[in-house]
PDB file of C-alpha atoms in Angstrom:
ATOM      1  CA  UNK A   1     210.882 128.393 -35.430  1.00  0.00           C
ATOM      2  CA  UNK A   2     210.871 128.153 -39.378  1.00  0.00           C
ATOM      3  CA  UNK A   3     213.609 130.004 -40.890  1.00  0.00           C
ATOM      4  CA  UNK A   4     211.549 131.535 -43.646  1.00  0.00           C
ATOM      5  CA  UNK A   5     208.934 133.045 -42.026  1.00  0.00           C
ATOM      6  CA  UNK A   6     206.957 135.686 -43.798  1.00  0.00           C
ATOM      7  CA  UNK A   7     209.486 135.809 -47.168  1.00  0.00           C
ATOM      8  CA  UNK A   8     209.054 135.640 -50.710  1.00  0.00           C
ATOM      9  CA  UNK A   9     211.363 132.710 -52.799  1.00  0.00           C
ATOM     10  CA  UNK A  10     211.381 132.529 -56.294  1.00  0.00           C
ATOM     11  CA  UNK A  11     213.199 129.335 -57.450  1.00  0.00           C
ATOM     12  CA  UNK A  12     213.292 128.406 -61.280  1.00  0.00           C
ATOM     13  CA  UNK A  13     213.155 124.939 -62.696  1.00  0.00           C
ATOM     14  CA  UNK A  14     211.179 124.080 -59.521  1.00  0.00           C
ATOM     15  CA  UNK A  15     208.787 121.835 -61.252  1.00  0.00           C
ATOM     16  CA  UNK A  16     211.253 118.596 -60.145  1.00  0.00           C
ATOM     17  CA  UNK A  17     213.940 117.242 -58.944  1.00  0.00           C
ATOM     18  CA  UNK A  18     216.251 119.716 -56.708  1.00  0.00           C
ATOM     19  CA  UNK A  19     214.081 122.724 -57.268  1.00  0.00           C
ATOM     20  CA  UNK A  20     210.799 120.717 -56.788  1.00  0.00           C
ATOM     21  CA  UNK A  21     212.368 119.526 -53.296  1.00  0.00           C
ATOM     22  CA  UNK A  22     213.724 123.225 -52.456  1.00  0.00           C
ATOM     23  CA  UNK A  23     210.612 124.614 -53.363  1.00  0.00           C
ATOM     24  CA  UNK A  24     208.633 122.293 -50.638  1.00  0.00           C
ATOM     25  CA  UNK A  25     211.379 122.802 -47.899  1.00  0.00           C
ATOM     26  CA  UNK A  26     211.420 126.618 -48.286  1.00  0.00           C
ATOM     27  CA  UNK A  27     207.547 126.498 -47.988  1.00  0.00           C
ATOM     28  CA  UNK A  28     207.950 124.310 -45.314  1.00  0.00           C
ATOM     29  CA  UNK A  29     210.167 126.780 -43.344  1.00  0.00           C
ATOM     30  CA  UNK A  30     207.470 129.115 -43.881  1.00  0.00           C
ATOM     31  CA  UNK A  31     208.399 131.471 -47.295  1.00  0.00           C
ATOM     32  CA  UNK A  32     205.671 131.742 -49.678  1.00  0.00           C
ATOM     33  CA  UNK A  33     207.284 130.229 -53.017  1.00  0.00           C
ATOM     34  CA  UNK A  34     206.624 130.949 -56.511  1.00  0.00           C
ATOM     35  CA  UNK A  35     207.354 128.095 -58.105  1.00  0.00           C
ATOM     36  CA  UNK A  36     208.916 128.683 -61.703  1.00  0.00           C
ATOM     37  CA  UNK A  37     209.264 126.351 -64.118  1.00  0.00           C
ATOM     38  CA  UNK A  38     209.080 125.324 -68.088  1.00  0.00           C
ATOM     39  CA  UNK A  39     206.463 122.601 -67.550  1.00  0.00           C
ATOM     40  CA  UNK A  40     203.655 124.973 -66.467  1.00  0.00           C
ATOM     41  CA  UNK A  41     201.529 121.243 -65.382  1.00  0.00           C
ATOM     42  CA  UNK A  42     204.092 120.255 -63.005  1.00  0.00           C
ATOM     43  CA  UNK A  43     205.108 124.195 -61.436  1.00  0.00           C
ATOM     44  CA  UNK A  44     201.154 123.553 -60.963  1.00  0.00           C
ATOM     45  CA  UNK A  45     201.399 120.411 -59.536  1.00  0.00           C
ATOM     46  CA  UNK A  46     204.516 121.370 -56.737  1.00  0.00           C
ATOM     47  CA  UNK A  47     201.934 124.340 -56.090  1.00  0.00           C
ATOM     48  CA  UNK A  48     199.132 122.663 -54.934  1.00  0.00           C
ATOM     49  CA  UNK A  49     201.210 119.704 -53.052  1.00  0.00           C
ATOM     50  CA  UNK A  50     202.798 122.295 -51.085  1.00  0.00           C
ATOM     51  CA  UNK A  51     199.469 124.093 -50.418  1.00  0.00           C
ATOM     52  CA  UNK A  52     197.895 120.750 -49.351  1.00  0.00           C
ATOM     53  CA  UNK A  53     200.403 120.092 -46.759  1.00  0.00           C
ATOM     54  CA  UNK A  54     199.719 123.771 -45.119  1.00  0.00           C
ATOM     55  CA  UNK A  55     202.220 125.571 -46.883  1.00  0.00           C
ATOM     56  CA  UNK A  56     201.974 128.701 -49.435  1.00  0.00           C
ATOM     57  CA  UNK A  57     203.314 128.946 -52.951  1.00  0.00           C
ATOM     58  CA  UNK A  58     201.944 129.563 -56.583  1.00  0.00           C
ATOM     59  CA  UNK A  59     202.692 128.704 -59.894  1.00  0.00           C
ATOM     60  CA  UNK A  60     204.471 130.148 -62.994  1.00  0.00           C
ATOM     61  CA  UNK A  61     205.395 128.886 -66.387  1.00  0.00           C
ATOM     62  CA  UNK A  62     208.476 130.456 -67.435  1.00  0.00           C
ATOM     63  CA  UNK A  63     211.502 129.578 -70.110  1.00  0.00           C
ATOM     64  CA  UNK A  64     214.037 130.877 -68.735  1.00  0.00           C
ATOM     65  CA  UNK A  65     215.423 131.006 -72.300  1.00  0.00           C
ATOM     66  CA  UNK A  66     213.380 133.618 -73.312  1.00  0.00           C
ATOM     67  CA  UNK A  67     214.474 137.511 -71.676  1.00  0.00           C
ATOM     68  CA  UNK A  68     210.416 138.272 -71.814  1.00  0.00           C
ATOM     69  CA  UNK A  69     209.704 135.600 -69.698  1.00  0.00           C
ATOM     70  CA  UNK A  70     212.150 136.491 -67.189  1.00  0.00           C
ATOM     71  CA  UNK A  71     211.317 140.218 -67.162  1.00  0.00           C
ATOM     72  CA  UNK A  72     207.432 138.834 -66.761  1.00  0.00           C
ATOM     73  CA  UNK A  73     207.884 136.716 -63.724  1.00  0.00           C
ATOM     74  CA  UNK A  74     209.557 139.616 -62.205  1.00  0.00           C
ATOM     75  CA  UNK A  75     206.688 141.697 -63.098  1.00  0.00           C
ATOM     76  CA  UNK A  76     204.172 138.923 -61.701  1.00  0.00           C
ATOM     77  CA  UNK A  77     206.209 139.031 -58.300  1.00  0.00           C
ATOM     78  CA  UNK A  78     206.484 142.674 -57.905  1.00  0.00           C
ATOM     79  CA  UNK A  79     202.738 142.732 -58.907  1.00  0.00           C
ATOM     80  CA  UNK A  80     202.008 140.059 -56.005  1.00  0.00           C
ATOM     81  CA  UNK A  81     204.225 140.456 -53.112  1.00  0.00           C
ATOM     82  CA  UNK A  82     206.297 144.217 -54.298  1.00  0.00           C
ATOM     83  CA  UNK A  83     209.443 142.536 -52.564  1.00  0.00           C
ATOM     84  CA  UNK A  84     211.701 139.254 -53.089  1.00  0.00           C
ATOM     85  CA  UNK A  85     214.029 137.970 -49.970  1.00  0.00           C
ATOM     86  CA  UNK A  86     215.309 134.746 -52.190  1.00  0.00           C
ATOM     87  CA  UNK A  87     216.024 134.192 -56.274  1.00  0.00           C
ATOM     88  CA  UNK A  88     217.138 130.701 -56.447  1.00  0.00           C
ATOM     89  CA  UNK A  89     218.470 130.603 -59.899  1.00  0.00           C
ATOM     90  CA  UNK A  90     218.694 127.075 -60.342  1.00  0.00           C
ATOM     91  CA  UNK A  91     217.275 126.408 -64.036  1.00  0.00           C
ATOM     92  CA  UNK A  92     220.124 124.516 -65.908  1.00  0.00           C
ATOM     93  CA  UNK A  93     220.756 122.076 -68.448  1.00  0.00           C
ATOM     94  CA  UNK A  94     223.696 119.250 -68.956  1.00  0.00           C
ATOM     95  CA  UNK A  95     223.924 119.936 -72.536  1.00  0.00           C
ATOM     96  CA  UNK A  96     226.165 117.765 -75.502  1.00  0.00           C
ATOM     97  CA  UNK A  97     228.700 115.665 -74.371  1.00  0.00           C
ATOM     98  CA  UNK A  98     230.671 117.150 -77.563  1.00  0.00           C
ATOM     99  CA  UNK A  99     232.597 114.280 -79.267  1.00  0.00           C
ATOM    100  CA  UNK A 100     235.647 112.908 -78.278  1.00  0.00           C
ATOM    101  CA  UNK A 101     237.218 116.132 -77.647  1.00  0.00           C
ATOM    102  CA  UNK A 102     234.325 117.594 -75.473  1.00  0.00           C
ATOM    103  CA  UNK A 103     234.571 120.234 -78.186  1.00  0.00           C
ATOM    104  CA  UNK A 104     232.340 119.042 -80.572  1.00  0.00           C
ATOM    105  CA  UNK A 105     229.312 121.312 -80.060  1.00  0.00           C
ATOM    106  CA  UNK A 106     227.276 122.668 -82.737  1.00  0.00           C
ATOM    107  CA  UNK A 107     226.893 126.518 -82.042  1.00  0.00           C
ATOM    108  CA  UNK A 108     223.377 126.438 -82.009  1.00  0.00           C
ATOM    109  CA  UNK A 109     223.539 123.857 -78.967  1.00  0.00           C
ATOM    110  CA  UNK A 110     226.488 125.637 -77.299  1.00  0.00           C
ATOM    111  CA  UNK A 111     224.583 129.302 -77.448  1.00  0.00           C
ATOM    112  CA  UNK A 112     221.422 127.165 -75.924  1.00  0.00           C
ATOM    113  CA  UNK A 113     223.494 125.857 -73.172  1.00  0.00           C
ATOM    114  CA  UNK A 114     225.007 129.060 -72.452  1.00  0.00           C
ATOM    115  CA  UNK A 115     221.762 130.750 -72.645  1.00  0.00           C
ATOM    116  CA  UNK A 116     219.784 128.731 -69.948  1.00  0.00           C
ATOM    117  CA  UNK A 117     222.582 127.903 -67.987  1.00  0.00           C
ATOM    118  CA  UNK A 118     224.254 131.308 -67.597  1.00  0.00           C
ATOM    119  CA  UNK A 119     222.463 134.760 -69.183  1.00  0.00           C
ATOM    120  CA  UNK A 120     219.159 133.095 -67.334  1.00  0.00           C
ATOM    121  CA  UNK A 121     220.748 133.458 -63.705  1.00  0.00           C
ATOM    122  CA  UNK A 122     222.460 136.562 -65.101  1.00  0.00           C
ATOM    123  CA  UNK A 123     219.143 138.493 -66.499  1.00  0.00           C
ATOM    124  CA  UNK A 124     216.898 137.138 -64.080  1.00  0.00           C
ATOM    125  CA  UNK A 125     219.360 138.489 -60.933  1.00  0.00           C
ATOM    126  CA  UNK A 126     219.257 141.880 -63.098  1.00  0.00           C
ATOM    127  CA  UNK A 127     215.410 142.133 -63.029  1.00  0.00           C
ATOM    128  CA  UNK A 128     214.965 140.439 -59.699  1.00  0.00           C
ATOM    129  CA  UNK A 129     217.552 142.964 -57.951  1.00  0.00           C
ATOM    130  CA  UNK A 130     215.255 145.612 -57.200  1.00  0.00           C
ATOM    131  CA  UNK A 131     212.751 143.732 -55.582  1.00  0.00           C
ATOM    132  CA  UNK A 132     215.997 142.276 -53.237  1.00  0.00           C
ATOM    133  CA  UNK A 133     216.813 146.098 -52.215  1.00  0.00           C
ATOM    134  CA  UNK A 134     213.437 146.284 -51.311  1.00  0.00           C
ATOM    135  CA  UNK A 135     213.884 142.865 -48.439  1.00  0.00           C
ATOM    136  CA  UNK A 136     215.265 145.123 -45.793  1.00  0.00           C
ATOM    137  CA  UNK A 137     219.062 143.413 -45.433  1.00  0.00           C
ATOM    138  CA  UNK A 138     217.434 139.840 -45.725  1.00  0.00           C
ATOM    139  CA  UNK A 139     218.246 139.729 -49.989  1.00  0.00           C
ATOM    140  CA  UNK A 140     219.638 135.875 -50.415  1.00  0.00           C
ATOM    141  CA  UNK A 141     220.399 135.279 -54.231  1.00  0.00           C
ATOM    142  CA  UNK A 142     221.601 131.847 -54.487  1.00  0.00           C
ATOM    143  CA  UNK A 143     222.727 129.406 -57.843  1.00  0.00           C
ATOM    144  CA  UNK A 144     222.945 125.673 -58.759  1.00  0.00           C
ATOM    145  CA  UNK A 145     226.336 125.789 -59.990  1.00  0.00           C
ATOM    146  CA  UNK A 146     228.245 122.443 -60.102  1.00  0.00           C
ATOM    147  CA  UNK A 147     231.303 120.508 -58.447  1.00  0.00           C
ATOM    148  CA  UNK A 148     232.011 120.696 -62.499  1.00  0.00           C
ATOM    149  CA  UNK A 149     232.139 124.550 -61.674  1.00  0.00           C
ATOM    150  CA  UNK A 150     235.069 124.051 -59.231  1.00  0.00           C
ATOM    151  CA  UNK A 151     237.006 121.594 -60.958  1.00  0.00           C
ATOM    152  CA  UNK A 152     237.008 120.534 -64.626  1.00  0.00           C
ATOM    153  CA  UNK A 153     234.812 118.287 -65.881  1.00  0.00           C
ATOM    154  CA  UNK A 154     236.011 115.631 -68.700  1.00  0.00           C
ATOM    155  CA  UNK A 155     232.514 114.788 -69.899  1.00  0.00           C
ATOM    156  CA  UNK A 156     231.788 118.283 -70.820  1.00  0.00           C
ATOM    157  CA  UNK A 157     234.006 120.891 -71.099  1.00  0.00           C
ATOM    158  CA  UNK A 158     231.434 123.059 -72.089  1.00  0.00           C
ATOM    159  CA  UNK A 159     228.826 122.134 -68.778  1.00  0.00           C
ATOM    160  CA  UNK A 160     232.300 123.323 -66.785  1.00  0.00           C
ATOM    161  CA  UNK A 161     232.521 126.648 -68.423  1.00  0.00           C
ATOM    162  CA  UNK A 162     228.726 127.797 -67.978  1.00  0.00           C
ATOM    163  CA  UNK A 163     228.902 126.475 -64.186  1.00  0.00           C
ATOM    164  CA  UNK A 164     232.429 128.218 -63.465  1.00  0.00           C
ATOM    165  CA  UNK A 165     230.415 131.093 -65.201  1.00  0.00           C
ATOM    166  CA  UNK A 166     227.914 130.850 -62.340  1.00  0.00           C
ATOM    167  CA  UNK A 167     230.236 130.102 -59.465  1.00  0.00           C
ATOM    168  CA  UNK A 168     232.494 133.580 -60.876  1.00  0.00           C
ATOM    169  CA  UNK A 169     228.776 135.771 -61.475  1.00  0.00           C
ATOM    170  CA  UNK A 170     227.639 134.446 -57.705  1.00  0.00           C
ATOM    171  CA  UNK A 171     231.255 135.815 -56.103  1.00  0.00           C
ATOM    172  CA  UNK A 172     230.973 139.007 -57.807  1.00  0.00           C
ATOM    173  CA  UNK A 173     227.783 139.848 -57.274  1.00  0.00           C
ATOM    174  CA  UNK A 174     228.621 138.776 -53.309  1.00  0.00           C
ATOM    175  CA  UNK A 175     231.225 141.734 -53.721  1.00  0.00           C
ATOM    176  CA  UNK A 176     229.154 143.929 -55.414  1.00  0.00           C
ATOM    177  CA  UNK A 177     225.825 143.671 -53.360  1.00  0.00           C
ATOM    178  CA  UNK A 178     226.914 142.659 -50.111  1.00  0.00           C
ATOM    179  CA  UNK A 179     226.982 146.686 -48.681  1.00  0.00           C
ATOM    180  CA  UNK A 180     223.697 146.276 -49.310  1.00  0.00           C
ATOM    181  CA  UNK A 181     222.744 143.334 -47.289  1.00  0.00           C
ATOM    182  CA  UNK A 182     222.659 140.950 -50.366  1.00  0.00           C
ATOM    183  CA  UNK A 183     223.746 137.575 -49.908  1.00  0.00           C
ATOM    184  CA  UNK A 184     225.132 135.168 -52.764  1.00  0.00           C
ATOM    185  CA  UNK A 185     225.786 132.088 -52.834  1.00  0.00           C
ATOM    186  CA  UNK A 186     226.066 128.817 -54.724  1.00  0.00           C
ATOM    187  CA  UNK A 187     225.385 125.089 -54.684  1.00  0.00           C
ATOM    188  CA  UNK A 188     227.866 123.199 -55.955  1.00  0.00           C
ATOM    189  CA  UNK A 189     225.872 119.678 -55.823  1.00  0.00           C
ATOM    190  CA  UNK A 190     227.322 116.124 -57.247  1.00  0.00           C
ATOM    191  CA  UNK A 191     225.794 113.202 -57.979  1.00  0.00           C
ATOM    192  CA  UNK A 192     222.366 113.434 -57.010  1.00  0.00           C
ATOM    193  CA  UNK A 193     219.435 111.298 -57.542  1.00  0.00           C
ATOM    194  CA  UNK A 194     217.062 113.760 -60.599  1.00  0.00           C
ATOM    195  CA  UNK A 195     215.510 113.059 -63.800  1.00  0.00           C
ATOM    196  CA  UNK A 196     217.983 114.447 -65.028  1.00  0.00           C
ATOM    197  CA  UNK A 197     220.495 112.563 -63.961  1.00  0.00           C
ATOM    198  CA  UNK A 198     220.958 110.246 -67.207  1.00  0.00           C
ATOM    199  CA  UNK A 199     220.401 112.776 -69.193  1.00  0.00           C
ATOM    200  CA  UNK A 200     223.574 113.812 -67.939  1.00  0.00           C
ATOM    201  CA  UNK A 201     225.537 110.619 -68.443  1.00  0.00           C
ATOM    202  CA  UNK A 202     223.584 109.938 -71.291  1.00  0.00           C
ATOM    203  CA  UNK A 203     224.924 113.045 -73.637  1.00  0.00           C
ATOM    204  CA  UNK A 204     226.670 110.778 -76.125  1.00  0.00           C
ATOM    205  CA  UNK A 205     225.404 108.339 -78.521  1.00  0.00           C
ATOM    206  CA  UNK A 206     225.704 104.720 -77.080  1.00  0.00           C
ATOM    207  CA  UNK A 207     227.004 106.166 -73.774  1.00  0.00           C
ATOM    208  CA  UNK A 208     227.068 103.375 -70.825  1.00  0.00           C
ATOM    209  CA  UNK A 209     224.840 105.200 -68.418  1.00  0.00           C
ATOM    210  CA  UNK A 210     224.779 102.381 -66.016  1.00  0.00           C
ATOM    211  CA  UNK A 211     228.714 101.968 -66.235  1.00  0.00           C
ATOM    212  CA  UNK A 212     229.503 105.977 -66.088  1.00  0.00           C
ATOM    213  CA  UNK A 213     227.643 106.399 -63.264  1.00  0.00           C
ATOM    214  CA  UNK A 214     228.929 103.299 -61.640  1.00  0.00           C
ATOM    215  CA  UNK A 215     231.956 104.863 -62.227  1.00  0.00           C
ATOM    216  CA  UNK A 216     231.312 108.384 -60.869  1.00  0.00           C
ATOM    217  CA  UNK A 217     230.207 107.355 -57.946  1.00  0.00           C
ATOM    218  CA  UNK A 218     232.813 105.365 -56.987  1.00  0.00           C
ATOM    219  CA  UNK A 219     235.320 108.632 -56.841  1.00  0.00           C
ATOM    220  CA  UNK A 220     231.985 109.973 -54.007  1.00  0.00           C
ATOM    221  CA  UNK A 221     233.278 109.183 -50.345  1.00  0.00           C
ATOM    222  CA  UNK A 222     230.266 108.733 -48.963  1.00  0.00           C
ATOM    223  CA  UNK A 223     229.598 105.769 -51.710  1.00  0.00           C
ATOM    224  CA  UNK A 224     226.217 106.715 -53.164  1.00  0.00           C
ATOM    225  CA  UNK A 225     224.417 109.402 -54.849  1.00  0.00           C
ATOM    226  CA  UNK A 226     222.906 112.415 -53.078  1.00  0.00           C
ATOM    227  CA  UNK A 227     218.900 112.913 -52.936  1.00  0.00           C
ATOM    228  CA  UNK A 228     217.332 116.240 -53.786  1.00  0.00           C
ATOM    229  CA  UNK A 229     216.434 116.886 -50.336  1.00  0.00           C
ATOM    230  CA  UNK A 230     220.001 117.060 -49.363  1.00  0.00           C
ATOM    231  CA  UNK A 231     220.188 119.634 -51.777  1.00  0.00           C
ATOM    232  CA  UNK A 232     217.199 121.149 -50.480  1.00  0.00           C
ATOM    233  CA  UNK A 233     218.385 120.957 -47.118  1.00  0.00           C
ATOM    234  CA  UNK A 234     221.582 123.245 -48.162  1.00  0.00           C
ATOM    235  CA  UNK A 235     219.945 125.818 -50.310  1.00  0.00           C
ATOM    236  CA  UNK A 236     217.074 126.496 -46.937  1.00  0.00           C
ATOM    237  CA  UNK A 237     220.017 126.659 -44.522  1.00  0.00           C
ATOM    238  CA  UNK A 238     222.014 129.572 -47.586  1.00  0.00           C
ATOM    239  CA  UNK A 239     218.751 131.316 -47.762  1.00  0.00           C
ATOM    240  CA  UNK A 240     218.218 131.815 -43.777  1.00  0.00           C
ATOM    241  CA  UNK A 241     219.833 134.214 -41.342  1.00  0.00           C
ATOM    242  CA  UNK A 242     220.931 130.837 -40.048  1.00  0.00           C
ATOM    243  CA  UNK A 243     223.742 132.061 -42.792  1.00  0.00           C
ATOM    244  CA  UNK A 244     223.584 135.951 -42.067  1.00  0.00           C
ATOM    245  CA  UNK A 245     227.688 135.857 -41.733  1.00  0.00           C
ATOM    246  CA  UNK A 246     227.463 133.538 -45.370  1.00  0.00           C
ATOM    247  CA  UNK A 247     228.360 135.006 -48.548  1.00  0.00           C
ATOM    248  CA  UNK A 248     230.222 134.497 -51.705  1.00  0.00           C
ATOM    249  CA  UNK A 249     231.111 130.498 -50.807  1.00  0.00           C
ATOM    250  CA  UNK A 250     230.244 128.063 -53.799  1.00  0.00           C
ATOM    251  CA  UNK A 251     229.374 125.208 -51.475  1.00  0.00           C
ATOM    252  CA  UNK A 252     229.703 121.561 -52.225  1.00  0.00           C
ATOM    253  CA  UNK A 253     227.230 118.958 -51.607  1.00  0.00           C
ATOM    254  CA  UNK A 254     228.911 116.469 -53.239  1.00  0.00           C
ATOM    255  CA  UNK A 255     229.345 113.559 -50.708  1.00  0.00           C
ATOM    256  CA  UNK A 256     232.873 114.316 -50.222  1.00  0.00           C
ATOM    257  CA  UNK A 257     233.619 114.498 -53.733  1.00  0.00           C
ATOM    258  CA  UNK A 258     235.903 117.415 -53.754  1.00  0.00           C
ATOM    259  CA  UNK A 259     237.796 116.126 -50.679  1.00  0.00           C
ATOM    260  CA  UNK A 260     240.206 114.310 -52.835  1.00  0.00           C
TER     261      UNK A 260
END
């Protein structure tokens, strides 16, 4: 029986990468997804793969940057479908590695990184929450937060204050909603195999990409890097009554990561 059955998912950043691969598994477990992303051509693109392998979903171009946008996705939903049963805010961004320090971030680049990473989940939950009253107890919000959410990050300071942001927002909003049969959650993934994945390690000028990762992965357990569908497989099992009893947990899917 597919989990999803009959439900609306909206999932930002979907165009590749994690979202791209939750976006096909939650069509695959039969939700309809609207598949939100920057790059308009590739939200376009997951569309149509998932509707040529039998599943449902369309597209929407969206910068999550920009509060209009948000409020006119919601408006495109409600317009569709009148209801949401998942918001998968998982539109995010590594930002600058900031010097030496980590603390060497223009303010123009730390408001951007702040902006996508933390007022986009934030605003779009605030729009999106009506149409989640309106899912009769089955409401899931979930977030990409980060293992950098949990504990502190030494590349980026700044990456670990937006995602502990998100991981803080998701348990409060687990508080706040849960009376009302709204779920939230959060994925705390790792290392995991995405573009942009060195454009992570690659923040600095003349960083070793090849050497940092090397050397991240070597503190993972399991001794390799995660694939999106791993994360995929996590955020369908979050967004299913298979967790009905699941709320307020930032879960890791980190290959052991945080085990040490």
């Amino acid at each position: 029986m597919r989990r999803l059955d009959g439900r609306v998912a909206l999932i930002t950043a979907a165009g590749s990468g994690m979202g791209r691969a939750s976006a096909e598994r939650f069509a695959a477990e039969g939700a309809h997804v609207v598949v939100a992303d920057l790059d308009g051509d590739a939200a376009t693109e997951v569309a149509d793969a998932i509707a040529a392998a039998g599943g449902s979903a369309q597209a929407a171009t969206c910068d999550v940057g920009d509060d209009d946008a948000l409020r006119a996705l919601v408006a495109q939903v409600e317009s569709d479908h009148g209801v949401l049963h998942v918001l998968f805010n998982h539109a995010g961004i590594p930002g600058s590695g900031g010097g030496d320090s980590g603390l060497d971030v223009e303010l123009d680049e730390w408001q951007r990184v702040c902006d996508i990473n933390m007022r986009s989940a934030f605003y779009l939950t605030r729009y999106a929450l009506p149409l989640l009253r309106k899912a009769d107890g089955k409401g899931s919000i979930l977030f990409t937060a980060s293992v950098s959410g949990i504990v502190g990050s030494p590349l980026s300071p700044l990456y670990s204050l937006t995602k502990g942001g998100i991981v803080l927002l998701m348990k409060s909003l687990a508080i706040r909603l849960g009376p009302e049969g709204i779920r939230s959650n959060a994925l705390c993934p790792a290392l995991i195999e995405t573009p942009m994945l060195s454009a992570f390690f690659g923040r600095e000028e003349g960083a070793d990409i090849d050497d940092l990762r090397s050397g991240y992965q070597s503190m993972v357990p399991l001794a390799r890097a995660g694939a999106p569908s791993e994360m995929a497989s996590a955020a369908a099992f979050l967004a299913s009554d298979d967790a009905s009893w699941v709320t307020g947990v930032a879960l890791p899917v980190d290959g052991g990561f945080l085990a040490k």
